[in-house]
PDB file of C-alpha atoms and ligand atoms in Angstrom:
ATOM      1  CA  MET A  29     -18.926   0.913  -4.411  1.00  0.00           C
ATOM      2  CA  MET A  30     -16.279   0.226  -7.130  1.00  0.00           C
ATOM      3  CA  SER A  31     -13.997   2.931  -8.246  1.00  0.00           C
ATOM      4  CA  PHE A  32     -14.854   4.225 -11.677  1.00  0.00           C
ATOM      5  CA  LEU A  33     -11.123   4.816 -12.293  1.00  0.00           C
ATOM      6  CA  LEU A  34     -10.235   1.057 -12.497  1.00  0.00           C
ATOM      7  CA  PRO A  35      -8.848  -0.161 -15.850  1.00  0.00           C
ATOM      8  CA  LYS A  36     -11.448  -1.846 -18.039  1.00  0.00           C
ATOM      9  CA  PRO A  37     -11.307  -5.760 -18.355  1.00  0.00           C
ATOM     10  CA  SER A  38      -9.555  -6.592 -21.559  1.00  0.00           C
ATOM     11  CA  SER A  39      -9.468  -9.500 -24.034  1.00  0.00           C
ATOM     12  CA  THR A  40      -5.644  -9.495 -23.720  1.00  0.00           C
ATOM     13  CA  GLN A  41      -3.778 -10.109 -20.463  1.00  0.00           C
ATOM     14  CA  LEU A  42      -3.701  -7.172 -18.009  1.00  0.00           C
ATOM     15  CA  ARG A  43      -0.814  -6.856 -15.594  1.00  0.00           C
ATOM     16  CA  LEU A  44      -2.115  -4.923 -12.594  1.00  0.00           C
ATOM     17  CA  GLY A  45      -0.386  -3.883  -9.429  1.00  0.00           C
ATOM     18  CA  ILE A  46      -2.402  -3.361  -6.321  1.00  0.00           C
ATOM     19  CA  MET A  47      -0.496  -1.032  -3.980  1.00  0.00           C
ATOM     20  CA  GLY A  48      -1.872  -1.905  -0.597  1.00  0.00           C
ATOM     21  CA  GLY A  49      -1.240   0.147   2.476  1.00  0.00           C
ATOM     22  CA  THR A  50      -2.601   2.319   5.236  1.00  0.00           C
ATOM     23  CA  PHE A  51      -1.163   5.461   3.609  1.00  0.00           C
ATOM     24  CA  ASP A  52      -1.246   7.509   6.776  1.00  0.00           C
ATOM     25  CA  PRO A  53      -0.046   9.550   5.022  1.00  0.00           C
ATOM     26  CA  ILE A  54       1.134   8.631   1.476  1.00  0.00           C
ATOM     27  CA  HIS A  55       4.652   9.845   0.762  1.00  0.00           C
ATOM     28  CA  MET A  56       7.411   9.962  -1.940  1.00  0.00           C
ATOM     29  CA  GLY A  57       8.728   6.567  -0.933  1.00  0.00           C
ATOM     30  CA  HIS A  58       5.308   4.984  -1.868  1.00  0.00           C
ATOM     31  CA  LEU A  59       5.219   6.802  -5.165  1.00  0.00           C
ATOM     32  CA  VAL A  60       8.793   5.901  -6.099  1.00  0.00           C
ATOM     33  CA  THR A  61       8.017   2.274  -5.123  1.00  0.00           C
ATOM     34  CA  ALA A  62       4.885   2.142  -7.341  1.00  0.00           C
ATOM     35  CA  GLU A  63       6.728   3.769 -10.289  1.00  0.00           C
ATOM     36  CA  GLU A  64       9.622   1.314  -9.917  1.00  0.00           C
ATOM     37  CA  ALA A  65       7.335  -1.711  -9.641  1.00  0.00           C
ATOM     38  CA  CYS A  66       5.338  -0.490 -12.654  1.00  0.00           C
ATOM     39  CA  GLN A  67       8.473  -0.307 -14.762  1.00  0.00           C
ATOM     40  CA  GLN A  68      10.343  -3.452 -13.497  1.00  0.00           C
ATOM     41  CA  PHE A  69       7.286  -5.679 -13.693  1.00  0.00           C
ATOM     42  CA  ASN A  70       5.866  -4.209 -16.826  1.00  0.00           C
ATOM     43  CA  LEU A  71       2.520  -3.318 -15.251  1.00  0.00           C
ATOM     44  CA  ASN A  72      -0.377  -1.701 -17.184  1.00  0.00           C
ATOM     45  CA  ASN A  73      -1.554   0.108 -14.037  1.00  0.00           C
ATOM     46  CA  VAL A  74      -0.898   0.378 -10.354  1.00  0.00           C
ATOM     47  CA  ILE A  75      -4.026   0.707  -8.286  1.00  0.00           C
ATOM     48  CA  PHE A  76      -3.497   2.357  -4.906  1.00  0.00           C
ATOM     49  CA  MET A  77      -5.747   0.635  -2.362  1.00  0.00           C
ATOM     50  CA  PRO A  78      -5.909   2.450   0.966  1.00  0.00           C
ATOM     51  CA  SER A  79      -7.025   0.056   3.678  1.00  0.00           C
ATOM     52  CA  GLY A  80     -10.426   0.659   5.242  1.00  0.00           C
ATOM     53  CA  GLU A  81      -9.894  -0.970   8.607  1.00  0.00           C
ATOM     54  CA  PRO A  82      -6.336  -2.334   8.450  1.00  0.00           C
ATOM     55  CA  PRO A  83      -5.989  -5.820   9.912  1.00  0.00           C
ATOM     56  CA  HIS A  84      -3.643  -6.079  12.877  1.00  0.00           C
ATOM     57  CA  LYS A  85      -4.131  -2.361  13.776  1.00  0.00           C
ATOM     58  CA  ASP A  86      -6.081  -0.615  16.424  1.00  0.00           C
ATOM     59  CA  LYS A  87      -8.709   1.583  14.670  1.00  0.00           C
ATOM     60  CA  ARG A  88      -8.017   4.484  17.067  1.00  0.00           C
ATOM     61  CA  ASP A  89      -4.423   4.734  15.929  1.00  0.00           C
ATOM     62  CA  VAL A  90      -5.304   5.201  12.305  1.00  0.00           C
ATOM     63  CA  THR A  91      -6.422   8.491  10.647  1.00  0.00           C
ATOM     64  CA  ALA A  92      -9.967   8.474   9.194  1.00  0.00           C
ATOM     65  CA  ALA A  93     -10.254   6.517   5.979  1.00  0.00           C
ATOM     66  CA  GLU A  94     -11.588   9.467   4.041  1.00  0.00           C
ATOM     67  CA  HIS A  95      -8.545  11.642   4.836  1.00  0.00           C
ATOM     68  CA  ARG A  96      -6.215   8.834   3.867  1.00  0.00           C
ATOM     69  CA  TYR A  97      -8.126   8.289   0.590  1.00  0.00           C
ATOM     70  CA  LEU A  98      -8.132  11.989  -0.358  1.00  0.00           C
ATOM     71  CA  MET A  99      -4.409  12.361   0.362  1.00  0.00           C
ATOM     72  CA  THR A 100      -3.726   9.339  -1.806  1.00  0.00           C
ATOM     73  CA  MET A 101      -5.885  10.790  -4.644  1.00  0.00           C
ATOM     74  CA  LEU A 102      -3.948  14.050  -4.431  1.00  0.00           C
ATOM     75  CA  ALA A 103      -0.660  12.142  -4.717  1.00  0.00           C
ATOM     76  CA  VAL A 104      -1.512   9.842  -7.665  1.00  0.00           C
ATOM     77  CA  VAL A 105      -3.971  11.896  -9.769  1.00  0.00           C
ATOM     78  CA  ALA A 106      -1.322  13.213 -12.210  1.00  0.00           C
ATOM     79  CA  ASN A 107       0.290   9.923 -13.123  1.00  0.00           C
ATOM     80  CA  PRO A 108      -1.402   8.170 -16.034  1.00  0.00           C
ATOM     81  CA  TYR A 109      -0.307   4.788 -14.894  1.00  0.00           C
ATOM     82  CA  PHE A 110      -1.641   5.219 -11.344  1.00  0.00           C
ATOM     83  CA  THR A 111      -5.188   5.065 -10.111  1.00  0.00           C
ATOM     84  CA  LEU A 112      -6.889   4.326  -6.830  1.00  0.00           C
ATOM     85  CA  SER A 113      -9.764   2.442  -5.499  1.00  0.00           C
ATOM     86  CA  ARG A 114     -12.270   2.810  -2.672  1.00  0.00           C
ATOM     87  CA  MET A 115     -12.910  -0.949  -2.596  1.00  0.00           C
ATOM     88  CA  GLU A 116     -11.496  -1.538   0.814  1.00  0.00           C
ATOM     89  CA  ILE A 117     -12.545   1.769   2.296  1.00  0.00           C
ATOM     90  CA  ASP A 118     -16.140   1.245   1.162  1.00  0.00           C
ATOM     91  CA  SER A 119     -16.343  -2.372   2.217  1.00  0.00           C
ATOM     92  CA  GLY A 120     -17.071  -1.315   5.839  1.00  0.00           C
ATOM     93  CA  VAL A 121     -15.326  -4.363   7.243  1.00  0.00           C
ATOM     94  CA  THR A 122     -11.749  -5.261   8.006  1.00  0.00           C
ATOM     95  CA  SER A 123      -9.681  -5.148   4.801  1.00  0.00           C
ATOM     96  CA  TYR A 124      -8.357  -8.622   4.194  1.00  0.00           C
ATOM     97  CA  THR A 125      -6.061  -8.757   1.182  1.00  0.00           C
ATOM     98  CA  VAL A 126      -7.384 -12.185   0.029  1.00  0.00           C
ATOM     99  CA  ASP A 127     -10.955 -10.631  -0.253  1.00  0.00           C
ATOM    100  CA  THR A 128      -9.656  -7.812  -2.373  1.00  0.00           C
ATOM    101  CA  VAL A 129      -7.647 -10.150  -4.641  1.00  0.00           C
ATOM    102  CA  ARG A 130     -10.759 -12.414  -5.030  1.00  0.00           C
ATOM    103  CA  ARG A 131     -12.787  -9.428  -6.146  1.00  0.00           C
ATOM    104  CA  PHE A 132     -10.174  -8.484  -8.727  1.00  0.00           C
ATOM    105  CA  CYS A 133     -10.031 -12.061 -10.008  1.00  0.00           C
ATOM    106  CA  ASP A 134     -13.853 -12.037 -10.348  1.00  0.00           C
ATOM    107  CA  LEU A 135     -13.773  -8.690 -12.101  1.00  0.00           C
ATOM    108  CA  TYR A 136     -11.069  -9.487 -14.632  1.00  0.00           C
ATOM    109  CA  GLY A 137     -11.399 -13.217 -15.025  1.00  0.00           C
ATOM    110  CA  GLY A 138      -8.570 -15.254 -16.558  1.00  0.00           C
ATOM    111  CA  ASN A 139      -6.905 -12.354 -18.374  1.00  0.00           C
ATOM    112  CA  LEU A 140      -5.309 -11.009 -15.245  1.00  0.00           C
ATOM    113  CA  LYS A 141      -1.780 -11.215 -13.735  1.00  0.00           C
ATOM    114  CA  LEU A 142      -1.980  -9.573 -10.355  1.00  0.00           C
ATOM    115  CA  PHE A 143       0.861  -8.199  -8.243  1.00  0.00           C
ATOM    116  CA  PHE A 144       0.239  -7.092  -4.642  1.00  0.00           C
ATOM    117  CA  ILE A 145       2.808  -4.375  -3.719  1.00  0.00           C
ATOM    118  CA  THR A 146       3.508  -3.590  -0.149  1.00  0.00           C
ATOM    119  CA  GLY A 147       6.222  -3.095   2.460  1.00  0.00           C
ATOM    120  CA  ALA A 148       8.546  -6.088   3.305  1.00  0.00           C
ATOM    121  CA  ASP A 149       7.868  -5.444   7.010  1.00  0.00           C
ATOM    122  CA  ALA A 150       4.081  -5.573   6.383  1.00  0.00           C
ATOM    123  CA  ILE A 151       4.426  -9.213   5.206  1.00  0.00           C
ATOM    124  CA  LEU A 152       6.528 -10.425   8.125  1.00  0.00           C
ATOM    125  CA  ASP A 153       3.460 -12.068   9.602  1.00  0.00           C
ATOM    126  CA  ILE A 154       1.946 -13.145   6.260  1.00  0.00           C
ATOM    127  CA  THR A 155       1.348 -16.721   7.536  1.00  0.00           C
ATOM    128  CA  THR A 156      -1.241 -15.201   9.960  1.00  0.00           C
ATOM    129  CA  TRP A 157      -3.160 -13.412   7.152  1.00  0.00           C
ATOM    130  CA  LYS A 158      -6.498 -14.707   6.207  1.00  0.00           C
ATOM    131  CA  ASP A 159      -6.243 -17.644   3.702  1.00  0.00           C
ATOM    132  CA  TYR A 160      -2.642 -16.869   3.059  1.00  0.00           C
ATOM    133  CA  LYS A 161      -1.959 -19.906   0.964  1.00  0.00           C
ATOM    134  CA  GLU A 162      -4.783 -19.052  -1.443  1.00  0.00           C
ATOM    135  CA  LEU A 163      -3.499 -15.474  -1.478  1.00  0.00           C
ATOM    136  CA  LEU A 164      -0.018 -16.475  -2.468  1.00  0.00           C
ATOM    137  CA  GLU A 165      -1.398 -18.683  -5.235  1.00  0.00           C
ATOM    138  CA  SER A 166      -3.632 -15.982  -6.585  1.00  0.00           C
ATOM    139  CA  CYS A 167      -1.171 -13.178  -6.958  1.00  0.00           C
ATOM    140  CA  SER A 168       2.558 -12.355  -6.798  1.00  0.00           C
ATOM    141  CA  PHE A 169       3.885 -10.150  -4.062  1.00  0.00           C
ATOM    142  CA  ILE A 170       6.254  -7.319  -4.558  1.00  0.00           C
ATOM    143  CA  ALA A 171       7.650  -6.464  -1.118  1.00  0.00           C
ATOM    144  CA  THR A 172       9.581  -3.260  -0.916  1.00  0.00           C
ATOM    145  CA  SER A 173      12.401  -2.883   1.535  1.00  0.00           C
ATOM    146  CA  ARG A 174      14.310   0.163   2.807  1.00  0.00           C
ATOM    147  CA  PRO A 175      18.033   0.336   2.226  1.00  0.00           C
ATOM    148  CA  GLY A 176      19.956  -2.129   4.419  1.00  0.00           C
ATOM    149  CA  TYR A 177      17.019  -4.398   4.901  1.00  0.00           C
ATOM    150  CA  SER A 178      18.127  -7.939   5.625  1.00  0.00           C
ATOM    151  CA  LEU A 179      16.316 -11.009   4.389  1.00  0.00           C
ATOM    152  CA  GLN A 180      17.451 -12.514   7.653  1.00  0.00           C
ATOM    153  CA  LYS A 181      14.521 -10.875   9.452  1.00  0.00           C
ATOM    154  CA  LEU A 182      12.033 -12.451   7.093  1.00  0.00           C
ATOM    155  CA  ARG A 183      13.896 -15.823   7.356  1.00  0.00           C
ATOM    156  CA  GLU A 184      13.739 -15.733  11.154  1.00  0.00           C
ATOM    157  CA  VAL A 185      10.096 -14.698  11.373  1.00  0.00           C
ATOM    158  CA  LEU A 186       8.797 -17.023   8.718  1.00  0.00           C
ATOM    159  CA  GLY A 187      10.794 -19.985   9.965  1.00  0.00           C
ATOM    160  CA  SER A 188       9.939 -23.213   8.065  1.00  0.00           C
ATOM    161  CA  ALA A 189       7.447 -21.322   5.820  1.00  0.00           C
ATOM    162  CA  PHE A 190      10.274 -19.091   4.458  1.00  0.00           C
ATOM    163  CA  THR A 191      11.094 -21.143   1.341  1.00  0.00           C
ATOM    164  CA  VAL A 192       7.505 -21.722   0.260  1.00  0.00           C
ATOM    165  CA  VAL A 193       6.499 -18.062   0.919  1.00  0.00           C
ATOM    166  CA  MET A 194       9.568 -16.639  -0.868  1.00  0.00           C
ATOM    167  CA  ARG A 195       8.597 -18.446  -4.083  1.00  0.00           C
ATOM    168  CA  HIS A 196       5.667 -15.975  -4.382  1.00  0.00           C
ATOM    169  CA  ILE A 197       7.535 -12.845  -3.256  1.00  0.00           C
ATOM    170  CA  HIS A 198       9.792 -10.515  -5.194  1.00  0.00           C
ATOM    171  CA  LEU A 199      11.851  -8.200  -2.986  1.00  0.00           C
ATOM    172  CA  LEU A 200      12.396  -4.703  -4.355  1.00  0.00           C
ATOM    173  CA  GLU A 201      14.812  -2.349  -2.611  1.00  0.00           C
ATOM    174  CA  VAL A 202      13.674   1.202  -2.864  1.00  0.00           C
ATOM    175  CA  PRO A 203      16.070   3.839  -1.412  1.00  0.00           C
ATOM    176  CA  ALA A 204      13.288   6.454  -1.200  1.00  0.00           C
ATOM    177  CA  MET A 205      11.515   4.165   1.370  1.00  0.00           C
ATOM    178  CA  ALA A 206      13.950   5.752   3.851  1.00  0.00           C
ATOM    179  CA  ILE A 207      10.959   8.041   4.160  1.00  0.00           C
ATOM    180  CA  SER A 208       8.205   6.613   6.380  1.00  0.00           C
ATOM    181  CA  SER A 209       4.722   7.623   7.320  1.00  0.00           C
ATOM    182  CA  THR A 210       5.585   7.258  10.953  1.00  0.00           C
ATOM    183  CA  GLU A 211       8.471   9.759  10.614  1.00  0.00           C
ATOM    184  CA  ILE A 212       6.177  12.162   8.723  1.00  0.00           C
ATOM    185  CA  ARG A 213       3.533  12.000  11.498  1.00  0.00           C
ATOM    186  CA  ARG A 214       6.223  12.535  14.142  1.00  0.00           C
ATOM    187  CA  ARG A 215       7.677  15.529  12.273  1.00  0.00           C
ATOM    188  CA  VAL A 216       4.283  17.195  11.889  1.00  0.00           C
ATOM    189  CA  ALA A 217       3.537  16.663  15.640  1.00  0.00           C
ATOM    190  CA  ALA A 218       6.916  18.233  16.440  1.00  0.00           C
ATOM    191  CA  GLY A 219       6.379  21.210  14.152  1.00  0.00           C
ATOM    192  CA  LYS A 220       9.190  20.140  11.804  1.00  0.00           C
ATOM    193  CA  THR A 221       9.040  20.525   8.006  1.00  0.00           C
ATOM    194  CA  ILE A 222       7.755  17.686   5.774  1.00  0.00           C
ATOM    195  CA  ARG A 223       8.537  19.477   2.520  1.00  0.00           C
ATOM    196  CA  TYR A 224       9.703  17.136  -0.191  1.00  0.00           C
ATOM    197  CA  LEU A 225       8.842  14.092   1.842  1.00  0.00           C
ATOM    198  CA  THR A 226       5.346  14.008   0.428  1.00  0.00           C
ATOM    199  CA  PRO A 227       3.799  15.756  -2.600  1.00  0.00           C
ATOM    200  CA  ARG A 228       3.017  19.464  -1.917  1.00  0.00           C
ATOM    201  CA  PRO A 229      -0.830  18.973  -2.170  1.00  0.00           C
ATOM    202  CA  VAL A 230      -0.643  16.227   0.416  1.00  0.00           C
ATOM    203  CA  GLU A 231       1.449  18.387   2.736  1.00  0.00           C
ATOM    204  CA  GLN A 232      -1.052  21.274   2.343  1.00  0.00           C
ATOM    205  CA  TYR A 233      -3.961  18.866   2.983  1.00  0.00           C
ATOM    206  CA  ILE A 234      -2.250  17.749   6.251  1.00  0.00           C
ATOM    207  CA  TYR A 235      -1.910  21.310   7.498  1.00  0.00           C
ATOM    208  CA  LYS A 236      -5.382  22.390   6.357  1.00  0.00           C
ATOM    209  CA  ASN A 237      -7.011  19.528   8.233  1.00  0.00           C
ATOM    210  CA  LYS A 238      -4.679  19.702  11.211  1.00  0.00           C
ATOM    211  CA  LEU A 239      -3.762  15.987  10.886  1.00  0.00           C
ATOM    212  CA  TYR A 240      -1.036  14.482  13.102  1.00  0.00           C
ATOM    213  CA  LYS A 241      -1.019  17.317  15.617  1.00  0.00           C
ATOM    214  CA  PRO A 242      -1.130  16.366  19.262  1.00  0.00           C
ATOM    215  CA  LEU A 243      -4.622  17.226  20.562  1.00  0.00           C
ATOM    216  CA  SER A 244      -3.220  19.766  22.971  1.00  0.00           C
ATOM    217  CA  LEU A 245      -1.815  21.828  20.100  1.00  0.00           C
ATOM    218  CA  ASP A 246      -5.139  22.082  18.192  1.00  0.00           C
TER     219      ASP A 246
HETATM  220  P1  NAP B  15       2.153  -1.439   8.065  1.00  0.00           P
HETATM  221  O1  NAP B  15       2.332  -2.427   9.199  1.00  0.00           O
HETATM  222  O2  NAP B  15       1.555  -0.081   8.403  1.00  0.00           O
HETATM  223  O3  NAP B  15       3.553  -1.212   7.312  1.00  0.00           O
HETATM  224  C1  NAP B  15       4.708  -2.037   7.567  1.00  0.00           C
HETATM  225  C2  NAP B  15       5.825  -1.425   6.795  1.00  0.00           C
HETATM  226  O4  NAP B  15       5.525  -1.512   5.347  1.00  0.00           O
HETATM  227  C3  NAP B  15       6.044   0.027   7.059  1.00  0.00           C
HETATM  228  O5  NAP B  15       7.382   0.216   7.078  1.00  0.00           O
HETATM  229  C4  NAP B  15       5.363   0.698   5.899  1.00  0.00           C
HETATM  230  O6  NAP B  15       5.923   1.988   5.647  1.00  0.00           O
HETATM  231  C5  NAP B  15       5.522  -0.199   4.820  1.00  0.00           C
HETATM  232  N1  NAP B  15       4.453  -0.148   3.778  1.00  0.00           N
HETATM  233  C6  NAP B  15       3.201  -0.335   3.966  1.00  0.00           C
HETATM  234  N2  NAP B  15       2.527  -0.274   2.778  1.00  0.00           N
HETATM  235  C7  NAP B  15       3.473  -0.088   1.850  1.00  0.00           C
HETATM  236  C8  NAP B  15       3.436   0.062   0.415  1.00  0.00           C
HETATM  237  N3  NAP B  15       2.375  -0.087  -0.268  1.00  0.00           N
HETATM  238  N4  NAP B  15       4.601   0.294  -0.247  1.00  0.00           N
HETATM  239  C9  NAP B  15       5.761   0.372   0.400  1.00  0.00           C
HETATM  240  N5  NAP B  15       5.866   0.211   1.807  1.00  0.00           N
HETATM  241  C10 NAP B  15       4.762   0.009   2.462  1.00  0.00           C
HETATM  242  O7  NAP B  15       1.358  -2.095   6.903  1.00  0.00           O
HETATM  243  P2  NAP B  15      -0.120  -1.927   6.579  1.00  0.00           P
HETATM  244  O8  NAP B  15      -0.269  -0.623   5.846  1.00  0.00           O
HETATM  245  O9  NAP B  15      -1.017  -2.104   7.778  1.00  0.00           O
HETATM  246  O10 NAP B  15      -0.437  -3.124   5.559  1.00  0.00           O
HETATM  247  C11 NAP B  15       0.132  -3.112   4.287  1.00  0.00           C
HETATM  248  C12 NAP B  15      -0.869  -3.894   3.400  1.00  0.00           C
HETATM  249  O11 NAP B  15      -0.957  -5.257   3.844  1.00  0.00           O
HETATM  250  C13 NAP B  15      -2.284  -3.370   3.450  1.00  0.00           C
HETATM  251  O12 NAP B  15      -2.810  -3.429   2.196  1.00  0.00           O
HETATM  252  C14 NAP B  15      -3.013  -4.307   4.435  1.00  0.00           C
HETATM  253  O13 NAP B  15      -4.392  -4.414   4.109  1.00  0.00           O
HETATM  254  C15 NAP B  15      -2.279  -5.660   4.026  1.00  0.00           C
HETATM  255  N6  NAP B  15      -2.391  -6.564   5.191  1.00  0.00           N
HETATM  256  C16 NAP B  15      -3.239  -7.572   5.061  1.00  0.00           C
HETATM  257  C17 NAP B  15      -3.476  -8.502   6.113  1.00  0.00           C
HETATM  258  C18 NAP B  15      -4.488  -9.581   5.924  1.00  0.00           C
HETATM  259  O14 NAP B  15      -5.020  -9.715   4.890  1.00  0.00           O
HETATM  260  N7  NAP B  15      -4.696 -10.333   6.995  1.00  0.00           N
HETATM  261  C19 NAP B  15      -2.713  -8.310   7.297  1.00  0.00           C
HETATM  262  C20 NAP B  15      -1.810  -7.234   7.367  1.00  0.00           C
HETATM  263  C21 NAP B  15      -1.677  -6.368   6.331  1.00  0.00           C
HETATM  264  P3  NAP B  15       5.017   3.312   5.699  1.00  0.00           P
HETATM  265  O15 NAP B  15       4.416   3.308   7.126  1.00  0.00           O
HETATM  266  O16 NAP B  15       5.907   4.460   5.445  1.00  0.00           O
HETATM  267  O17 NAP B  15       3.880   3.051   4.696  1.00  0.00           O
END
């Protein structure tokens, strides 16, 4: 099922960002990243795309897709430049980025300039992603890093592919990415506050649905 919230195809060029992630949960760092990317790259819209079954992850370690989707909706709904899509969640199969990008290219045709926005650490193993060469040719990547992130890590991991891959990747340092989903999950499990790390409705959703609590505390 396609999201009805996607921007309509246009006769002039559309510059769209796909904000891909597990969003378990979404937090202020993601929102600041998307806002920054939208402004710096002059995007018409940023489409948040929660992964259905994230590649390279054990299903059992990830919160149910519907919870992640609803938290993302609560976080982005008020921003006129943000929207979200159920495309990967509803696909029922592992969410490969190249498949998502192909669907966007089919939907919008030649009038599309596509940017895939995600974490710099998420792309460390990009050369193992499905059809990564086609992927790099079909869209530009905006890879966000936390403060102090060193390109050296990418250089070491990518090895000889580094120069080719980096031609398609813009690095964006976002101080607010000091916040992480992992840290939020840990704080909830430990009974610590997560106020101001994620929007208030997301925080309330987490408590209401008892997410991230160790089973023994339920
Ligand atoms: P991850 O391994 O959970 O995240 C790695 C790092 O990137 C974490 O520090 C994470 O911080 C950060 N991050 C993730 N998404 C981000 C975003 N949109 N903006 C800023 N930082 C972000 O990564 P993942 O969520 O599984 O994967 C990220 C995206 O890459 C997803 O769309 C996924 O489908 C895609 N991917 C595709 C393939 C493939 O096609 N074969 C393989 C791997 C990943 P937080 O934990 O705080 O978010």
